[in-house]
C-alpha positions as a printed NumPy array, in Angstrom:
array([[  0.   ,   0.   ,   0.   ],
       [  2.784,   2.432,   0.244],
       [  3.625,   4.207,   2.985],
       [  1.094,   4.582,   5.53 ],
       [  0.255,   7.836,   7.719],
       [  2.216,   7.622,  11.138],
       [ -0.568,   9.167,  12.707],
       [ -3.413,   7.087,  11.434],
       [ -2.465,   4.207,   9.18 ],
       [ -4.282,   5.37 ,   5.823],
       [ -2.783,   6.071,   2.847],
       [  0.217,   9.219,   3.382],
       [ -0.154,  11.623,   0.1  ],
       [  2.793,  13.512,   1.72 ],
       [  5.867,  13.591,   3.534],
       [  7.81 ,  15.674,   5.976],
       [  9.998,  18.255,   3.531],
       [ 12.427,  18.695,   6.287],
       [ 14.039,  14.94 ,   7.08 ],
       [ 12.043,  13.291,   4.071],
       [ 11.238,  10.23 ,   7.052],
       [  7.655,  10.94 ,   7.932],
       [  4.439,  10.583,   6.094],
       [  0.95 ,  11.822,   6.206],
       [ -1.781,  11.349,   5.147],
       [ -3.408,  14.99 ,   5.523],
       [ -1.842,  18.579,   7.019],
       [ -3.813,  18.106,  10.496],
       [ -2.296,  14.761,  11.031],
       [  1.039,  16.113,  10.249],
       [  0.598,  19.471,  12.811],
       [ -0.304,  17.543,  15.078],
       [  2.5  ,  14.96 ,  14.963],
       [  5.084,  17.741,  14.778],
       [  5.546,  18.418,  18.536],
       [  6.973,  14.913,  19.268],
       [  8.286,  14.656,  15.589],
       [ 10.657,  17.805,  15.397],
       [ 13.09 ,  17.141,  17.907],
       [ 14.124,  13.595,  16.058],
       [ 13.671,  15.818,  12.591],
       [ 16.186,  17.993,  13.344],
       [ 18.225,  15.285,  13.807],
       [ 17.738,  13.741,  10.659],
       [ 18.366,  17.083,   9.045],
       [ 21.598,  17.622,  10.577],
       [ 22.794,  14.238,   9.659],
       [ 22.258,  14.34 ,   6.075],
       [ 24.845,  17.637,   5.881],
       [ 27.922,  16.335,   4.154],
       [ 29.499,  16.25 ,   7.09 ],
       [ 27.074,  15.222,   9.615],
       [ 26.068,  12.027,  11.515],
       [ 23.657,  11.057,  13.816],
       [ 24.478,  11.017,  17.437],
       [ 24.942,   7.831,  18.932],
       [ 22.121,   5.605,  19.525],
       [ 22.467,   5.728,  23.514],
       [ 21.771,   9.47 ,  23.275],
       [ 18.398,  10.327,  22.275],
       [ 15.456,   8.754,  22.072],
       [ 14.332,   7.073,  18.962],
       [ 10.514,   7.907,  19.045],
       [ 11.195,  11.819,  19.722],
       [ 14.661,  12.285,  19.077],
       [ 15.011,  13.963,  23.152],
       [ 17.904,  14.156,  24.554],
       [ 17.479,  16.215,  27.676],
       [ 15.493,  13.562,  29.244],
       [ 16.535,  10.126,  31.089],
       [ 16.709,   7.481,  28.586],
       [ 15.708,   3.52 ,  28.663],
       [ 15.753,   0.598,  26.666],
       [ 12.617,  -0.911,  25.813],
       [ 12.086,  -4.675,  27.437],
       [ 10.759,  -5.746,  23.677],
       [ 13.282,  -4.188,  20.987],
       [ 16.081,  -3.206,  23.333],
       [ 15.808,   0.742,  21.633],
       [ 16.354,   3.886,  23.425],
       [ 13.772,   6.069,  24.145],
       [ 12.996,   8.566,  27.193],
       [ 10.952,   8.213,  30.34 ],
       [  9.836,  10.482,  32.982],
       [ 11.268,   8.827,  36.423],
       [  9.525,  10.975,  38.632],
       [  5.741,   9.604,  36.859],
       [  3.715,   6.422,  37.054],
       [  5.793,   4.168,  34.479],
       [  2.598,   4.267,  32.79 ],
       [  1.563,   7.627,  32.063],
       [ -0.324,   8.189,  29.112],
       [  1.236,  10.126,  26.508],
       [  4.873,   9.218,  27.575],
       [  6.984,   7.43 ,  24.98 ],
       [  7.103,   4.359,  26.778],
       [  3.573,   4.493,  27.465],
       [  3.014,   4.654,  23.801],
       [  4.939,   2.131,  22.674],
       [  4.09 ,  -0.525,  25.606],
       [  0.2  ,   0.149,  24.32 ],
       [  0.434,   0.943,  20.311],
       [  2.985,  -1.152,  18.666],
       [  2.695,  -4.762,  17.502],
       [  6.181,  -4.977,  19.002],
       [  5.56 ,  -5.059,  23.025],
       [  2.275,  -7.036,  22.095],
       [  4.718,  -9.475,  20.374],
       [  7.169,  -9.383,  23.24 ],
       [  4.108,  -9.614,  25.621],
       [  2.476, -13.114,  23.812],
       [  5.82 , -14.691,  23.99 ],
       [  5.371, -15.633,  20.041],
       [  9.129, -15.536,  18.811],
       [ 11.202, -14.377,  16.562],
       [ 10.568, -10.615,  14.551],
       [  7.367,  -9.379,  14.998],
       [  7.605,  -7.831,  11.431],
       [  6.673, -11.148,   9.889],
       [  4.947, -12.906,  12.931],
       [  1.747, -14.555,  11.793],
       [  0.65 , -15.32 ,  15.258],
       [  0.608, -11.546,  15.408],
       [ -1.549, -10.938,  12.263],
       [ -3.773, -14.005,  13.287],
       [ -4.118, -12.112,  17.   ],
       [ -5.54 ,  -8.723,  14.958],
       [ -8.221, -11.283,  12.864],
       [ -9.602,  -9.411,   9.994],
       [ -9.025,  -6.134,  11.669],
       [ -6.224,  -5.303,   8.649],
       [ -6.844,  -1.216,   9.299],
       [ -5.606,  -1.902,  13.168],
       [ -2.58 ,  -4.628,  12.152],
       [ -1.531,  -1.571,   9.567],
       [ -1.652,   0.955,  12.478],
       [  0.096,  -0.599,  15.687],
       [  2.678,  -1.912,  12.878],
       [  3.223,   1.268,  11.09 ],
       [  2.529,   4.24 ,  13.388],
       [  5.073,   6.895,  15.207],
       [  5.433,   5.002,  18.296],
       [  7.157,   2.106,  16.243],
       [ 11.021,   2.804,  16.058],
       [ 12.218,   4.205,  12.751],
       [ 13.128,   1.188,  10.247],
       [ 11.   ,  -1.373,  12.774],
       [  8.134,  -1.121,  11.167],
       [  6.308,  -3.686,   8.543],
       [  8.182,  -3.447,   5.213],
       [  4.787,  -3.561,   2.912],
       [  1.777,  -3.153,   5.056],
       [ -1.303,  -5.068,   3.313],
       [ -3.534,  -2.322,   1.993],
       [ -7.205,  -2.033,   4.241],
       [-10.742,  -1.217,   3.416],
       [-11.652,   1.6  ,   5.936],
       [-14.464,   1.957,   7.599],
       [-17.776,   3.733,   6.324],
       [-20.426,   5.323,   8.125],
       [-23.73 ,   3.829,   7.704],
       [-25.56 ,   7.288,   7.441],
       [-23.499,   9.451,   5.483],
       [-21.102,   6.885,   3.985],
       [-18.408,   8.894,   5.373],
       [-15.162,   7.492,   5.432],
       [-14.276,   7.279,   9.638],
       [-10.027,   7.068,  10.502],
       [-10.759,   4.9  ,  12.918],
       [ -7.833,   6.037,  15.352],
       [ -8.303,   9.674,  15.223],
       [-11.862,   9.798,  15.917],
       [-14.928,   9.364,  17.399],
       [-17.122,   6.632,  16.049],
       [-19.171,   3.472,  17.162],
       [-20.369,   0.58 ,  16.352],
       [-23.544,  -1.577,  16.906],
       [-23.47 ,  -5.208,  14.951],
       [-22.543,  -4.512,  11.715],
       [-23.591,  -1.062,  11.841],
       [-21.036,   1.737,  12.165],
       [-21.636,   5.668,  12.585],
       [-18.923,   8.144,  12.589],
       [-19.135,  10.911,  15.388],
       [-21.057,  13.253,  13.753],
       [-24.124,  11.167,  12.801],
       [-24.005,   9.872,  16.44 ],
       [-23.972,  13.067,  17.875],
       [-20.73 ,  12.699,  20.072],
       [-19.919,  16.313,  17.941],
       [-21.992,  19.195,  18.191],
       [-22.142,  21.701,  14.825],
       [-18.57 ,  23.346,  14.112],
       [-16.913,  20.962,  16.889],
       [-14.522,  18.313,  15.76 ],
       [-12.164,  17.813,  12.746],
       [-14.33 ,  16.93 ,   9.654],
       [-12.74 ,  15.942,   6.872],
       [-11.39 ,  13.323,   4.324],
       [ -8.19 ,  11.542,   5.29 ],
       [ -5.854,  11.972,   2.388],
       [ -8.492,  13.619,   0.024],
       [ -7.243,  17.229,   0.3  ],
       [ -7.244,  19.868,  -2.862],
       [ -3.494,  20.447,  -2.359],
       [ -1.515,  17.294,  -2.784],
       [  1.499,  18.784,  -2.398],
       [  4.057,  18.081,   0.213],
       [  4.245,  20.48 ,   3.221],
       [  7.567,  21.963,   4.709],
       [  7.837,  20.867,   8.375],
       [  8.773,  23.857,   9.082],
       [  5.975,  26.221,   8.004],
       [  3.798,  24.398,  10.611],
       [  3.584,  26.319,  13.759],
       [  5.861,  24.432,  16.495],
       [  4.361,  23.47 ,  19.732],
       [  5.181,  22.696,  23.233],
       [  7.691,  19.273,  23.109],
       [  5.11 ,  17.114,  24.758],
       [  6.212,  13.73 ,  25.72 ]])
């Protein structure tokens, strides 16, 4: 299929201009990946100077590129990334959180099955038909760059029984009743003018957007 969006799994019609790494499906998804994606951007960009290198792997962490925080390796992969010791190990929204809960990895590590996850079919077997989330906890931002599934089967996403809709299934509100599926605004979770309604991938401007004309954020990790 390509390369998949980091931040949702579906089709990426564009890239980050600044490392050339990351891909997106849509501009929202990649604003609001860029707070925990330009650290590790910048140092992509100043490795690909003619004389520059990245740092050594023990240095920053691999999912945000910090390296003003404590770092760990991860009980599954064995890669660096950072961790708040002063926090529940748990904390939402922490890079070990993330990739202890969203990566095909730890859930590999966690069932014991053997061998590389990347090509684990006890893995695929454990997601059953669900191809859209096998795509996304194998393919999204919280996966270590180059672990990731080489060539991620393509998915039928899912359609809203009202307004046939296409819903991104891990960036919104929808739900489900049988075979029946509404997206949030036919359900009602969204009142008028709240929410972010629009097509994933399916924007008039294709082209690819520089990282850095999106307005930086806080570093939140």
């Amino acid at each position: 299929m390509g390369h998949p969006c980091v931040v949702c799994a579906h089709p990426a019609k564009r890239r980050c201009r600044g490392c050339q790494k990351a891909h997106y499906c849509c501009s929202q998804h990649q604003k609001s990946a860029w707070p925990k994606h330009k650290q590790l951007c910048e140092l992509y960009q100043a490795a690909a100077q003619a004389s520059g290198s990245m740092p050594p792997r023990n240095t920053y962490c691999g999912l945000c590129g910090a390296q003003d925080r404590p770092l760990r390796k991860t009980r599954c992969c064995r890669q660096v990334l950072c961790y708040d010791p002063d926090a529940f190990c748990a904390e939402k929204g922490t890079c070990m959180y993330n990739h202890d809960r969203y990566t095909l990895c730890d859930g590999h590590y966690e069932r014991a099955c053997g061998g590389d996850w990347r090509t684990c079919t006890k893995c695929k077997e454990y997601m059953g038909h669900d191809l859209e989330s096998y795509v996304y906890y194998g393919t999204n931002s919280f996966n270590f760059p180059g672990l990731t599934l080489a060539d991620p089967p393509r998915f039928r996403p899912k359609k809203c029984n009202e307004c046939r809709r296409k819903i991104v299934k891990y960036t919104e509100g929808w739900s489900s009743l049988g075979d029946t599926v509404t997206c949030a605004w036919c359900a009602g979770f969204y009142n008028e003018g709240q929410g972010e309604y629009y097509e994933s991938g399916e924007e008039e401007d294709p082209e690819v957007v520089d990282a850095d004309a999106v307005e930086p954020e806080p570093v939140v990790v």
